Structure formats: structure tokens, C-alpha cells
Tab-separated table of C-alpha atoms and ligand atoms in Angstrom:
chain	number	residue	atom	x	y	z
A	22	UNK	CA	29.606	-6.512	1.739
A	23	UNK	CA	32.374	-5.122	-0.652
A	24	UNK	CA	30.632	-3.105	-3.632
A	25	UNK	CA	32.807	-5.049	-6.051
A	26	UNK	CA	31.874	-8.505	-4.985
A	27	UNK	CA	28.056	-8.972	-4.399
A	28	UNK	CA	27.076	-12.311	-4.967
A	29	UNK	CA	23.142	-12.706	-5.006
A	30	UNK	CA	21.206	-15.799	-3.847
A	31	UNK	CA	18.064	-14.890	-5.763
A	32	UNK	CA	14.610	-16.156	-5.016
A	33	UNK	CA	12.042	-15.649	-7.601
A	34	UNK	CA	12.430	-15.153	-11.431
A	35	UNK	CA	8.966	-13.703	-12.134
A	36	UNK	CA	8.381	-10.110	-13.173
A	37	UNK	CA	10.577	-8.183	-10.498
A	38	UNK	CA	13.202	-11.218	-10.363
A	39	UNK	CA	13.724	-10.740	-14.087
A	40	UNK	CA	13.660	-7.054	-13.704
A	41	UNK	CA	16.573	-7.227	-11.430
A	42	UNK	CA	18.534	-9.467	-13.835
A	43	UNK	CA	18.045	-6.827	-16.396
A	44	UNK	CA	18.790	-3.923	-14.168
A	45	UNK	CA	21.936	-5.690	-13.047
A	46	UNK	CA	23.260	-5.997	-16.432
A	47	UNK	CA	22.751	-2.293	-17.053
A	48	UNK	CA	24.503	-1.135	-13.962
A	49	UNK	CA	28.264	-0.946	-14.387
A	50	UNK	CA	28.870	0.957	-11.208
A	51	UNK	CA	27.949	-2.263	-8.879
A	52	UNK	CA	29.682	-5.485	-9.440
A	53	UNK	CA	26.798	-7.910	-8.560
A	54	UNK	CA	26.073	-11.187	-10.042
A	55	UNK	CA	23.217	-13.466	-9.471
A	56	UNK	CA	24.984	-16.980	-8.269
A	57	UNK	CA	21.840	-18.952	-7.682
A	58	UNK	CA	18.045	-18.751	-8.323
A	59	UNK	CA	15.506	-20.363	-6.187
A	60	UNK	CA	12.116	-21.055	-8.108
A	61	UNK	CA	9.206	-23.347	-7.778
A	62	UNK	CA	7.717	-24.555	-11.130
A	63	UNK	CA	10.154	-27.584	-12.635
A	64	UNK	CA	8.071	-27.194	-15.882
A	65	UNK	CA	8.814	-23.576	-16.766
A	66	UNK	CA	11.229	-22.594	-19.599
A	67	UNK	CA	13.878	-20.237	-18.371
A	68	UNK	CA	15.999	-17.752	-20.461
A	69	UNK	CA	19.089	-18.316	-18.337
A	70	UNK	CA	21.168	-21.373	-18.177
A	71	UNK	CA	19.345	-24.253	-16.329
A	72	UNK	CA	22.204	-24.866	-13.564
A	73	UNK	CA	21.719	-21.500	-12.106
A	74	UNK	CA	18.145	-22.617	-10.984
A	75	UNK	CA	17.072	-24.723	-7.994
A	76	UNK	CA	14.060	-25.857	-6.201
A	77	UNK	CA	15.678	-26.467	-3.071
A	78	UNK	CA	15.727	-23.386	-0.525
A	79	UNK	CA	18.484	-24.507	1.378
A	80	UNK	CA	20.807	-24.975	-1.486
A	81	UNK	CA	20.636	-21.175	-1.944
A	82	UNK	CA	20.487	-20.329	1.795
A	83	UNK	CA	23.575	-22.498	2.714
A	84	UNK	CA	25.607	-21.768	-0.352
A	85	UNK	CA	28.891	-20.001	0.985
A	86	UNK	CA	29.631	-18.385	-1.868
A	87	UNK	CA	26.545	-16.021	-1.789
A	88	UNK	CA	26.893	-13.190	0.334
A	89	UNK	CA	23.165	-11.610	-0.079
A	90	UNK	CA	19.737	-13.050	-0.397
A	91	UNK	CA	17.258	-11.268	-2.592
A	92	UNK	CA	13.688	-12.455	-1.938
A	93	UNK	CA	11.423	-11.856	-4.834
A	94	UNK	CA	8.549	-14.412	-4.705
A	95	UNK	CA	4.712	-13.996	-4.643
A	96	UNK	CA	4.113	-16.699	-1.643
A	97	UNK	CA	4.297	-14.759	1.602
A	98	UNK	CA	4.762	-17.783	3.562
A	99	UNK	CA	7.490	-19.223	1.998
A	100	UNK	CA	9.003	-15.848	1.650
A	101	UNK	CA	8.927	-15.761	5.570
A	102	UNK	CA	10.848	-18.973	5.664
A	103	UNK	CA	13.360	-17.823	3.252
A	104	UNK	CA	13.915	-14.387	4.878
A	105	UNK	CA	13.949	-15.808	8.480
A	106	UNK	CA	16.368	-18.455	7.341
A	107	UNK	CA	18.648	-16.242	5.738
A	108	UNK	CA	18.807	-13.743	8.715
A	109	UNK	CA	19.477	-16.485	11.023
A	110	UNK	CA	22.504	-17.619	8.836
A	111	UNK	CA	23.779	-14.032	9.233
A	112	UNK	CA	22.948	-13.105	5.405
A	113	UNK	CA	21.847	-9.859	4.536
A	114	UNK	CA	18.371	-9.704	2.877
A	115	UNK	CA	16.536	-7.518	0.485
A	116	UNK	CA	12.950	-8.296	-0.209
A	117	UNK	CA	9.857	-6.815	-2.015
A	118	UNK	CA	7.414	-8.725	-0.051
A	119	UNK	CA	5.238	-6.426	1.767
A	120	UNK	CA	2.583	-9.053	2.756
A	121	UNK	CA	5.205	-11.125	4.334
A	122	UNK	CA	6.782	-8.094	5.907
A	123	UNK	CA	3.218	-6.387	7.131
A	124	UNK	CA	2.312	-9.766	8.801
A	125	UNK	CA	5.671	-10.369	10.523
A	126	UNK	CA	7.081	-6.928	11.287
A	127	UNK	CA	7.605	-6.915	14.953
A	128	UNK	CA	9.407	-10.267	14.781
A	129	UNK	CA	11.445	-9.296	11.767
A	130	UNK	CA	12.704	-6.011	13.553
A	131	UNK	CA	13.545	-8.083	16.603
A	132	UNK	CA	15.306	-10.884	14.431
A	133	UNK	CA	17.455	-8.073	12.741
A	134	UNK	CA	18.541	-7.004	16.277
A	135	UNK	CA	19.293	-10.549	17.494
A	136	UNK	CA	21.116	-11.655	14.498
A	137	UNK	CA	22.845	-8.278	13.940
A	138	UNK	CA	21.814	-8.704	10.206
A	139	UNK	CA	20.185	-6.214	8.102
A	140	UNK	CA	16.890	-6.681	6.107
A	141	UNK	CA	15.982	-3.905	3.596
A	142	UNK	CA	12.696	-3.551	1.625
A	143	UNK	CA	12.373	-0.330	-0.203
A	144	UNK	CA	10.769	-2.118	-3.111
A	145	UNK	CA	8.023	-3.132	-0.854
A	146	UNK	CA	6.461	0.168	-0.570
A	147	UNK	CA	5.585	2.400	-3.600
A	148	UNK	CA	8.297	0.078	-5.605
A	149	UNK	CA	10.387	2.771	-7.310
A	150	UNK	CA	9.646	5.579	-4.917
A	151	UNK	CA	12.441	6.109	-2.257
A	152	UNK	CA	9.872	6.415	0.591
A	153	UNK	CA	11.233	4.163	3.364
A	154	UNK	CA	14.386	5.497	3.528
A	155	UNK	CA	13.370	9.067	3.250
A	156	UNK	CA	10.790	8.374	6.151
A	157	UNK	CA	13.270	6.428	8.311
A	158	UNK	CA	16.153	9.171	7.614
A	159	UNK	CA	14.949	12.475	6.731
A	160	UNK	CA	12.019	13.116	8.655
A	161	UNK	CA	11.967	13.593	12.347
A	162	UNK	CA	8.671	12.365	14.018
A	163	UNK	CA	7.922	15.524	15.853
A	164	UNK	CA	7.733	16.954	12.499
A	165	UNK	CA	5.702	14.495	10.545
A	166	UNK	CA	2.086	15.028	10.848
A	167	UNK	CA	0.711	12.948	7.881
A	168	UNK	CA	1.578	10.494	5.046
A	169	UNK	CA	-1.109	9.970	2.530
A	170	UNK	CA	-1.038	8.603	-0.876
A	171	UNK	CA	-1.666	6.307	-3.844
A	172	UNK	CA	0.530	3.320	-2.764
A	173	UNK	CA	-0.893	0.620	-5.066
A	174	UNK	CA	0.012	0.760	-8.653
A	175	UNK	CA	-2.375	-1.713	-10.297
A	176	UNK	CA	-5.715	-0.265	-8.719
A	177	UNK	CA	-4.512	3.265	-9.838
A	178	UNK	CA	-4.071	1.566	-13.224
A	179	UNK	CA	-7.468	0.085	-13.182
A	180	UNK	CA	-9.074	3.337	-11.883
A	181	UNK	CA	-7.212	5.205	-14.541
A	182	UNK	CA	-8.207	3.040	-17.197
A	183	UNK	CA	-11.724	3.024	-16.099
A	184	UNK	CA	-12.224	6.895	-16.079
A	185	UNK	CA	-10.073	7.810	-18.763
A	186	UNK	CA	-10.141	5.039	-21.173
A	187	UNK	CA	-13.743	3.938	-20.072
A	188	UNK	CA	-12.793	0.443	-19.758
A	189	UNK	CA	-14.663	-2.192	-17.651
A	190	UNK	CA	-13.415	-3.082	-14.079
A	191	UNK	CA	-12.675	-6.587	-15.564
A	192	UNK	CA	-11.016	-5.405	-18.619
A	193	UNK	CA	-8.726	-2.879	-16.588
A	194	UNK	CA	-7.853	-5.550	-14.269
A	195	UNK	CA	-6.869	-7.983	-17.068
A	196	UNK	CA	-4.642	-5.211	-18.708
A	197	UNK	CA	-2.893	-4.645	-15.274
A	198	UNK	CA	-2.323	-8.454	-15.016
A	199	UNK	CA	-0.724	-8.568	-18.407
A	200	UNK	CA	1.578	-5.692	-17.999
A	201	UNK	CA	2.730	-7.249	-14.580
A	202	UNK	CA	1.485	-4.732	-12.313
A	203	UNK	CA	-1.052	-6.475	-10.490
A	204	UNK	CA	-0.253	-9.224	-7.770
A	205	UNK	CA	-0.832	-12.879	-8.586
A	206	UNK	CA	-3.586	-12.855	-6.197
A	207	UNK	CA	-5.672	-9.728	-7.560
A	208	UNK	CA	-7.832	-9.510	-4.301
A	209	UNK	CA	-4.800	-8.208	-2.554
A	210	UNK	CA	-4.918	-5.301	-4.957
A	211	UNK	CA	-8.653	-4.635	-5.456
A	212	UNK	CA	-9.733	-5.233	-1.862
A	213	UNK	CA	-7.025	-2.623	-0.801
A	214	UNK	CA	-5.289	-5.272	1.237
A	215	UNK	CA	-1.835	-4.650	-0.657
A	216	UNK	CA	-2.092	-0.909	0.032
A	217	UNK	CA	-2.941	-1.734	3.870
A	218	UNK	CA	0.288	-3.820	3.914
A	219	UNK	CA	2.276	-1.063	2.749
A	220	UNK	CA	0.534	1.438	5.041
A	221	UNK	CA	1.917	-0.918	7.866
A	222	UNK	CA	5.378	-0.381	6.455
A	223	UNK	CA	4.827	3.499	6.246
A	224	UNK	CA	3.594	3.763	9.867
A	225	UNK	CA	6.661	1.997	11.178
A	226	UNK	CA	9.122	4.424	9.509
A	227	UNK	CA	7.221	7.672	9.566
A	228	UNK	CA	5.751	7.324	13.061
A	229	UNK	CA	7.532	4.302	14.916
A	230	UNK	CA	4.294	2.435	15.127
A	231	UNK	CA	4.296	-1.182	14.401
A	232	UNK	CA	0.706	-2.024	13.481
A	233	UNK	CA	-1.057	-5.211	12.480
A	234	UNK	CA	-2.433	-5.136	9.090
A	235	UNK	CA	-5.915	-6.462	10.467
A	236	UNK	CA	-5.955	-3.395	12.950
A	237	UNK	CA	-6.191	-0.809	9.843
A	238	UNK	CA	-9.546	-0.345	8.183
A	239	UNK	CA	-9.047	-1.118	4.259
A	240	UNK	CA	-11.911	-0.729	1.819
A	241	UNK	CA	-11.123	-1.566	-1.845
A	242	UNK	CA	-12.473	-0.518	-5.116
A	243	UNK	CA	-14.592	-3.645	-6.355
A	244	UNK	CA	-18.036	-2.277	-4.736
A	245	UNK	CA	-17.876	1.143	-6.261
A	246	UNK	CA	-21.314	1.886	-7.490
A	247	UNK	CA	-22.285	3.844	-10.515
A	248	UNK	CA	-24.074	6.389	-8.361
A	249	UNK	CA	-20.776	6.979	-6.673
A	250	UNK	CA	-18.899	7.314	-10.073
A	251	UNK	CA	-21.792	9.775	-11.317
A	252	UNK	CA	-21.662	11.727	-8.065
A	253	UNK	CA	-17.738	12.111	-8.717
A	254	UNK	CA	-18.348	13.175	-12.245
A	255	UNK	CA	-21.070	15.692	-11.365
A	256	UNK	CA	-18.967	17.300	-8.692
A	257	UNK	CA	-15.735	17.123	-10.980
A	258	UNK	CA	-13.866	14.843	-8.420
A	259	UNK	CA	-11.481	12.003	-9.101
A	260	UNK	CA	-11.701	8.746	-7.547
A	261	UNK	CA	-8.601	7.377	-6.198
A	262	UNK	CA	-7.539	4.426	-3.828
A	263	UNK	CA	-5.837	6.334	-1.044
A	264	UNK	CA	-3.947	5.343	2.205
A	265	UNK	CA	-3.426	7.846	4.842
A	266	UNK	CA	-1.862	8.060	8.145
A	267	UNK	CA	-2.421	11.270	10.443
A	268	UNK	CA	-1.371	12.170	13.793
A	269	UNK	CA	-4.147	13.376	15.871
A	270	UNK	CA	-3.919	16.139	18.703
A	271	UNK	CA	-4.400	13.655	21.327
A	272	UNK	CA	-1.281	11.851	20.316
A	273	UNK	CA	-2.777	8.882	18.548
A	274	UNK	CA	-2.531	8.280	14.960
A	275	UNK	CA	-5.254	7.631	12.648
A	276	UNK	CA	-4.796	5.194	9.521
A	277	UNK	CA	-6.954	3.916	6.827
A	278	UNK	CA	-7.132	2.717	3.018
A	279	UNK	CA	-10.256	3.909	1.343
A	280	UNK	CA	-11.633	4.969	-2.125
A	281	UNK	CA	-11.549	8.570	-2.013
A	282	UNK	CA	-12.907	11.461	-3.863
A	283	UNK	CA	-9.831	13.965	-4.626
A	284	UNK	CA	-10.098	17.493	-5.648
A	285	UNK	CA	-8.786	17.952	-9.432
A	286	UNK	CA	-6.174	20.428	-7.938
A	287	UNK	CA	-4.704	17.810	-5.360
A	288	UNK	CA	-1.438	16.267	-6.140
A	289	UNK	CA	-3.120	12.720	-6.225
A	290	UNK	CA	-5.602	13.712	-8.763
A	291	UNK	CA	-2.798	13.926	-11.415
A	292	UNK	CA	-1.206	10.299	-10.462
A	293	UNK	CA	-2.088	8.070	-13.398
A	294	UNK	CA	-1.624	4.776	-14.407
A	295	UNK	CA	0.684	2.605	-12.363
A	296	UNK	CA	2.156	5.531	-10.898
A	297	UNK	CA	2.267	6.223	-7.109
A	298	UNK	CA	2.368	9.360	-5.220
A	299	UNK	CA	2.953	9.998	-1.527
A	300	UNK	CA	2.328	13.234	0.270
A	301	UNK	CA	4.174	14.048	3.368
A	302	UNK	CA	3.026	16.659	5.754
A	303	UNK	CA	5.400	18.096	8.252
A	304	UNK	CA	5.174	21.114	10.431
A	305	UNK	CA	7.985	23.018	9.070
A	306	UNK	CA	8.500	21.805	5.578
A	307	UNK	CA	4.804	21.583	4.910
A	308	UNK	CA	3.821	19.518	1.987
A	309	UNK	CA	5.849	17.337	-0.139
A	310	UNK	CA	5.209	15.116	-2.984
A	311	UNK	CA	6.897	11.967	-4.194
A	312	UNK	CA	5.667	10.763	-7.625
A	313	UNK	CA	7.105	7.841	-9.670
A	314	UNK	CA	6.270	4.264	-10.763
A	315	UNK	CA	4.606	2.375	-8.190
A	316	UNK	CA	4.991	-1.252	-10.129
A	317	UNK	CA	6.529	-3.138	-13.064
A	318	UNK	CA	9.612	-5.081	-13.624
A	319	UNK	CA	12.412	-2.788	-13.928
A	320	UNK	CA	11.021	0.276	-11.779
A	321	UNK	CA	10.800	-2.104	-8.934
A	322	UNK	CA	13.898	-3.783	-9.393
A	323	UNK	CA	15.697	-0.296	-9.432
A	324	UNK	CA	14.447	-0.173	-5.674
A	325	UNK	CA	16.082	-3.499	-5.164
A	326	UNK	CA	19.248	-2.416	-6.794
A	327	UNK	CA	19.336	0.754	-4.447
A	328	UNK	CA	19.144	-1.393	-1.403
A	329	UNK	CA	22.027	-3.763	-2.763
A	330	UNK	CA	24.160	-0.809	-3.014
A	331	UNK	CA	23.134	0.640	0.492
A	332	UNK	CA	24.268	-2.795	1.822
A	333	UNK	CA	27.683	-2.230	0.446
A	334	UNK	CA	27.756	0.976	2.664
A	335	UNK	CA	26.770	-0.879	5.793
A	336	UNK	CA	23.207	0.699	5.698
A	337	UNK	CA	20.614	-1.006	8.105
A	338	UNK	CA	17.266	0.522	9.245
A	339	UNK	CA	17.681	1.724	12.899
A	340	UNK	CA	13.716	1.813	13.364
A	341	UNK	CA	14.918	5.000	15.419
A	342	UNK	CA	11.376	6.362	15.856
A	343	UNK	CA	10.360	3.179	17.592
A	344	UNK	CA	12.862	3.425	20.200
A	345	UNK	CA	12.007	7.029	20.976
A	346	UNK	CA	10.250	7.326	24.208
A	347	UNK	CA	6.874	8.585	23.331
A	348	UNK	CA	5.468	5.656	21.457
A	349	UNK	CA	2.536	6.310	19.202
A	350	UNK	CA	-0.725	3.984	18.978
A	351	UNK	CA	-3.598	3.606	16.493
A	352	UNK	CA	-6.529	5.299	17.874
A	353	UNK	CA	-9.505	4.685	15.443
A	354	UNK	CA	-11.805	5.564	18.124
A	355	UNK	CA	-10.501	8.992	18.139
A	356	UNK	CA	-10.819	9.584	14.479
A	357	UNK	CA	-13.576	10.340	11.779
A	358	UNK	CA	-14.119	10.726	8.156
A	359	UNK	CA	-16.633	12.194	5.922
A	360	UNK	CA	-18.099	9.704	3.721
A	361	UNK	CA	-20.477	9.105	0.652
A	362	UNK	CA	-22.426	6.017	0.946
A	363	UNK	CA	-24.396	4.497	-1.836
A	364	UNK	CA	-27.231	1.892	-1.378
A	365	UNK	CA	-30.194	0.174	-2.824
A	366	UNK	CA	-33.658	-0.478	-1.708
A	367	UNK	CA	-32.690	-3.812	0.029
A	368	UNK	CA	-30.075	-2.834	2.624
A	369	UNK	CA	-29.228	0.662	3.957
A	370	UNK	CA	-26.508	1.814	6.396
A	371	UNK	CA	-27.414	2.417	10.012
A	372	UNK	CA	-27.868	6.133	10.657
A	373	UNK	CA	-27.019	5.732	14.443
A	374	UNK	CA	-23.458	4.949	13.193
A	375	UNK	CA	-22.926	8.415	11.839
A	376	UNK	CA	-22.043	11.363	14.069
A	377	UNK	CA	-23.924	13.690	11.430
A	378	UNK	CA	-25.666	13.049	8.118
A	379	UNK	CA	-25.493	15.864	5.664
A	380	UNK	CA	-27.433	14.885	2.785
A	381	UNK	CA	-29.741	12.084	1.204
A	382	UNK	CA	-30.768	11.497	-2.391
A	383	UNK	CA	-32.631	8.799	-4.219
A	384	UNK	CA	-32.322	8.177	-7.910
A	385	UNK	CA	-34.775	6.050	-9.715
A	386	UNK	CA	-32.347	4.640	-11.808
A	387	UNK	CA	-29.253	4.445	-9.554
A	388	UNK	CA	-30.444	3.959	-6.087
A	389	UNK	CA	-29.856	6.033	-2.797
A	390	UNK	CA	-27.028	7.968	-1.315
A	391	UNK	CA	-25.939	9.945	1.791
A	392	UNK	CA	-23.155	11.828	2.735
A	393	UNK	CA	-22.243	11.918	6.497
A	394	UNK	CA	-19.468	11.954	9.173
A	395	UNK	CA	-18.648	8.743	10.640
A	396	UNK	CA	-15.913	7.448	13.320
A	397	UNK	CA	-13.189	5.239	11.946
A	398	UNK	CA	-14.034	2.624	14.697
A	399	UNK	CA	-17.783	2.660	13.718
A	400	UNK	CA	-16.945	2.117	9.949
A	401	UNK	CA	-14.585	-0.686	10.493
A	402	UNK	CA	-17.239	-2.451	12.691
A	403	UNK	CA	-20.288	-1.581	10.689
A	404	UNK	CA	-22.031	-4.865	9.416
A	405	UNK	CA	-24.075	-2.838	6.975
A	406	UNK	CA	-20.772	-2.011	4.974
A	407	UNK	CA	-20.345	-5.809	4.060
A	408	UNK	CA	-24.099	-6.093	2.797
A	409	UNK	CA	-24.544	-6.407	-0.815
A	410	UNK	CA	-25.269	-3.230	-2.785
A	411	UNK	CA	-23.673	-0.713	-0.102
A	412	UNK	CA	-20.660	1.013	-1.163
A	413	UNK	CA	-18.405	3.565	0.585
A	414	UNK	CA	-16.264	6.540	-0.814
A	415	UNK	CA	-14.503	9.013	1.404
A	416	UNK	CA	-15.225	12.718	0.608
A	417	UNK	CA	-12.312	15.095	-0.138
A	418	UNK	CA	-11.567	15.878	3.461
A	419	UNK	CA	-8.783	14.483	5.661
A	420	UNK	CA	-9.038	12.008	8.383
A	421	UNK	CA	-9.521	14.129	11.518
A	422	UNK	CA	-10.180	13.901	15.291
A	423	UNK	CA	-13.667	13.476	16.257
A	424	UNK	CA	-15.367	16.714	16.755
A	425	UNK	CA	-17.671	17.144	19.462
A	426	UNK	CA	-19.667	19.890	17.838
A	427	UNK	CA	-23.470	19.761	18.632
A	428	UNK	CA	-25.546	17.838	15.809
A	429	UNK	CA	-27.268	20.427	13.434
A	430	UNK	CA	-30.593	21.550	14.604
A	431	UNK	CA	-32.040	21.494	11.136
A	432	UNK	CA	-30.968	17.878	10.506
A	433	UNK	CA	-29.575	16.680	7.158
A	434	UNK	CA	-30.414	18.459	3.798
A	435	UNK	CA	-32.636	16.403	1.395
A	436	UNK	CA	-31.036	17.155	-1.710
A	437	UNK	CA	-33.186	18.969	-4.523
A	438	UNK	CA	-33.880	16.709	-7.450
A	439	UNK	CA	-30.859	15.544	-9.496
A	440	UNK	CA	-31.410	15.245	-13.213
A	441	UNK	CA	-34.992	14.050	-13.440
A	442	UNK	CA	-35.124	12.127	-10.052
A	443	UNK	CA	-36.940	12.509	-6.788
A	444	UNK	CA	-35.160	13.564	-3.595
A	445	UNK	CA	-36.578	11.358	-0.625
A	446	UNK	CA	-35.171	10.462	2.731
A	447	UNK	CA	-34.662	6.251	2.635
A	448	UNK	CA	-33.994	6.174	6.371
B	523	NAP	N1	5.197	-6.961	-9.793
B	523	NAP	C1	5.310	-5.633	-9.298
B	523	NAP	O1	4.991	-4.619	-9.951
B	523	NAP	C2	5.862	-5.703	-7.819
B	523	NAP	C3	5.918	-4.346	-7.426
B	523	NAP	C4	6.470	-4.157	-6.050
B	523	NAP	C5	6.646	-5.474	-5.207
B	523	NAP	N2	6.369	-6.471	-5.769
B	523	NAP	C6	6.455	-7.705	-5.088
B	523	NAP	O2	7.565	-8.511	-5.467
B	523	NAP	C7	7.263	-10.117	-5.260
B	523	NAP	C8	7.490	-10.894	-6.612
B	523	NAP	O3	6.470	-10.257	-7.423
B	523	NAP	P1	6.531	-10.653	-9.107
B	523	NAP	O4	5.226	-9.704	-9.614
B	523	NAP	O5	7.804	-10.586	-9.696
B	523	NAP	O6	5.634	-12.064	-9.116
B	523	NAP	P2	5.459	-13.153	-10.275
B	523	NAP	O7	5.826	-12.554	-11.391
B	523	NAP	O8	4.483	-13.949	-9.865
B	523	NAP	O9	6.804	-14.156	-9.822
B	523	NAP	C9	6.808	-15.097	-8.573
B	523	NAP	C10	8.202	-15.794	-8.803
B	523	NAP	O10	8.284	-16.232	-7.299
B	523	NAP	C11	8.476	-17.833	-7.457
B	523	NAP	N3	7.832	-18.402	-6.568
B	523	NAP	C12	6.416	-18.495	-6.251
B	523	NAP	N4	6.299	-19.551	-5.167
B	523	NAP	C13	7.572	-19.841	-4.679
B	523	NAP	C14	8.171	-20.897	-3.798
B	523	NAP	N5	7.251	-21.386	-2.971
B	523	NAP	N6	9.450	-21.094	-3.805
B	523	NAP	C15	10.409	-20.456	-4.740
B	523	NAP	N7	9.664	-19.617	-5.504
B	523	NAP	C16	8.658	-19.385	-5.669
B	523	NAP	C17	7.886	-18.000	-8.913
B	523	NAP	O11	8.544	-19.120	-9.515
B	523	NAP	P3	8.250	-20.022	-10.798
B	523	NAP	O12	8.941	-18.994	-11.689
B	523	NAP	O13	8.831	-21.479	-10.729
B	523	NAP	O14	6.842	-19.921	-10.941
B	523	NAP	C18	8.210	-17.021	-9.554
B	523	NAP	O15	9.345	-16.878	-10.302
B	523	NAP	C19	5.874	-10.117	-4.619
B	523	NAP	O16	6.328	-10.227	-3.343
B	523	NAP	C20	5.325	-8.778	-4.864
B	523	NAP	O17	4.367	-8.402	-4.030
B	523	NAP	C21	6.002	-6.894	-7.100
């Protein structure tokens, strides 16, 4: 594709689609024009000439004057049909649809190879942050130990607004939606599923590991209790939704999306509003930190623009790490995390699931909590995690390999009274 002759068949003219239109108008270095736009709603007023728009997918895909397809719709199933249809026609594709990518990644990797046609998706993980190409090109899998970050802009916006501006969860979500940061289905954001979809993409490019989204534990921010917030405040910790993937010493990889208490001096503690932050941990370079806007029209479109530019240089993902000999696998049975579990009088976590319980506490006003260590696999399978009134937050320690240290002979500490409340053992 020639840098002076990019003719785009665009699908979607919402937040990001319109952002791309704006960005292209302000980018003289790239001669790209939008030739046709596929949308869905026939009744919507558009701010571009009506003849640009169509409601027929094939009219765009089959148009011989268009040499690249940019897919920016919010319907993952239709996005899958568009992207596979374009690749089968030999048309290069740029997409921002992480849900569609995560659900079909293996197949889409194979389809790129079969059709010898590139599919780029920098905007799908961390929006404006150039993480996919960096993970793919710069970091060698032998060196990279972990990626850890805030990779969902709207939940970070919500948590910031609740903590800093004292907004309720509902008011903060509404504001994120008004500003175009939230997915049209907010459950994807607040249940941690969008972050999990992005973690699938990071795993592929960081470690050459293609996982299915459902194989990764994801806990969102909807159930966070007042007691967990009080605990965070009392300890001076900051609550964030953190996605993490970490190599384990036995050759496996631990991955999860969990609400996490972060120490104030940690890089992620200063990631505010719709910003995303990603830390890479590697053997020789040590820690590196990417920080930038993780949602919004123009920042997200900037990553789409960068992909369009990359196509003009013949760039494609080679998935190098996937083809290296020692393939890695997710091994949740080998990993554990330290957690704070809050609960009420009705339902309690099963103490047998924990390899250690460090502390119990009961507040007359706010309920019970315990802190303990639990395997990722036990946590993923714990039926109690889905019971009403139980919520979980990770304590500020990384995911790690299961330790075989003997249980403490003294047993858990029953914490001394907090404020005016009694310390009791609920289990
Ligand atoms: N917003 C962000 O900050 C952000 C950041 C990173 C990635 N993304 C991703 O970018 C994509 C677009 O997000 P958005 O925020 O721009 O969504 P949006 O504002 O809700 O816009 C969605 C667009 O998709 C079109 N559409 C929906 N279903 C369609 C179908 N079946 N056929 C054709 N067009 C269809 C809609 O058409 P009508 O105009 O006719 O309704 C609309 O133009 C999503 O995959 C999202 O996950 C968004």
C-alpha cells in the first residue's frame, strides 16, 4: 500500500470512527481518505455526505477502489464477519475490537498466514499506548518476565472519580459513558472482561501464548465493598483494576485481572482518569513503564492511524514468539495471590481454599474480612466468590509461584479492634 494512496473502507462511525476522521484531516503526512463507511442505524443523522454511508457490508468489502478496511464497530460478531471477509478478499485490516480479537485470536493468526494479508490492532490494547508493537518487536521472550498494568480506561476513570471526586459508582460510570470512554455494554468494562480480552492480546505478543479469554480469571469492580474501601484508606493503599501476566519459575505463566490494592509509590498508583499504564519487567532492562490515554476518540484513533502508516511500510505481526520452540502455557494451578476478602454474616469464603489465612476482622458496621493466600485456580473455581455480599481485592504483592512453606503453627492473627469494633473469628 502506497503512503500517498490509502483508500479506507471504514466500518463504524461512532466515538473512534469519528475520531479517525478528525485525526486524518489533521495528518498531512499520510494521504489517506475514507472512501466508504459501513454503519447500522438508518435513522441517525450523520455529519458527512449521505453517499459515503452504506448499510451493506459487502458494498464496502467488494469495492475495488478501497485498499484497506478499518473496523471500528461495537458488535464483536459482525466485526468478526467483516474482518475475516476482508482478509479472505486479500484486504489489509486495522481493527480496535479486542473482544472479537480475543475470542478468535488463534483463527485470525492462521487466517493472516493463509491469506498472506496483515491484520493490525494496536488500538485494541491500551488505546493510544504503543504496547503491542513494542512487545512484539522489542522484547525478547527470554527477557520478559511480566507485564502488569491498568489496561481499561473506563474502570480507571470510575475508580478515580469515586476516590478523588467522591462520586458514586453509578454517577462515575455515567460520566465515563458520556465522555466516550466506556464500552456500549458497560458490563464488559466493570466486570473486568474488557481488560481480560486485552490481556489475551498482551499474552500473545509478550509471551507467544494464545489463551482463551475464559481461561483467565477476571474479577471486576462492581462488588467492591465499603469495608474494602475502608481497608484501603486505612492502609494508605490505592484501589485499581490490574491485569497481570507473569512467568513462573517452572516455565508456566500466571495471568489474572483483579481489583488490586496498590502502594502509593507504585507506578500504577498515579495512573488517573482514563489513562492506562503498563509495566514491563524484564531481566536486563528491569522495569519500564508506559503511560498514556487508554480511551477516547482521538487518542484511540491515533493508534489506528499508526497502524495505517505501518501498513504502508509493509509491516505485519510475525507472532515470532509463537513460533519459538518452547511454547508457554497458562498454569493457574502453580500460581497464588494474597487477597483481602470481605463478607457479611450470610455467606463466608471456604477457609479450606486458602493455603494461609493471615488475619480476621469483624466490624459491626461494615462486616467481616480476612486476608490470606489462595491459589489462582482455587480462586477461579470458588463458588463462594459469586455469592452476594462477598468481594475480593488483591493485596499489593505480585502473582507468584505457589510456595510450599509449612503453615504457621500459630494460625491467623485475629486483628485487634479497628476503630470501635470487636475482633472476632467468623469461620
Ligand atoms: N471508545 C473508546 O475509547 C475505545 C477505545 C479502544 C477501543 N475501542 C473499540 O473501538 C470499537 C468502536 O468503539 P466506539 O466507542 O467507537 O463505539 P460506538 O461509539 O458505540 O460506535 C459504534 C459504531 O459501530 C456501528 N455499528 C454497530 N453495529 C454495527 C453493525 N452490525 N454493522 C455496521 N456498523 C455497526 C455503529 O453504527 P451506527 O452509527 O449506525 O449506530 C456505530 O457507528 C469497539 O470495538 C471498541 O471496543 C473503543
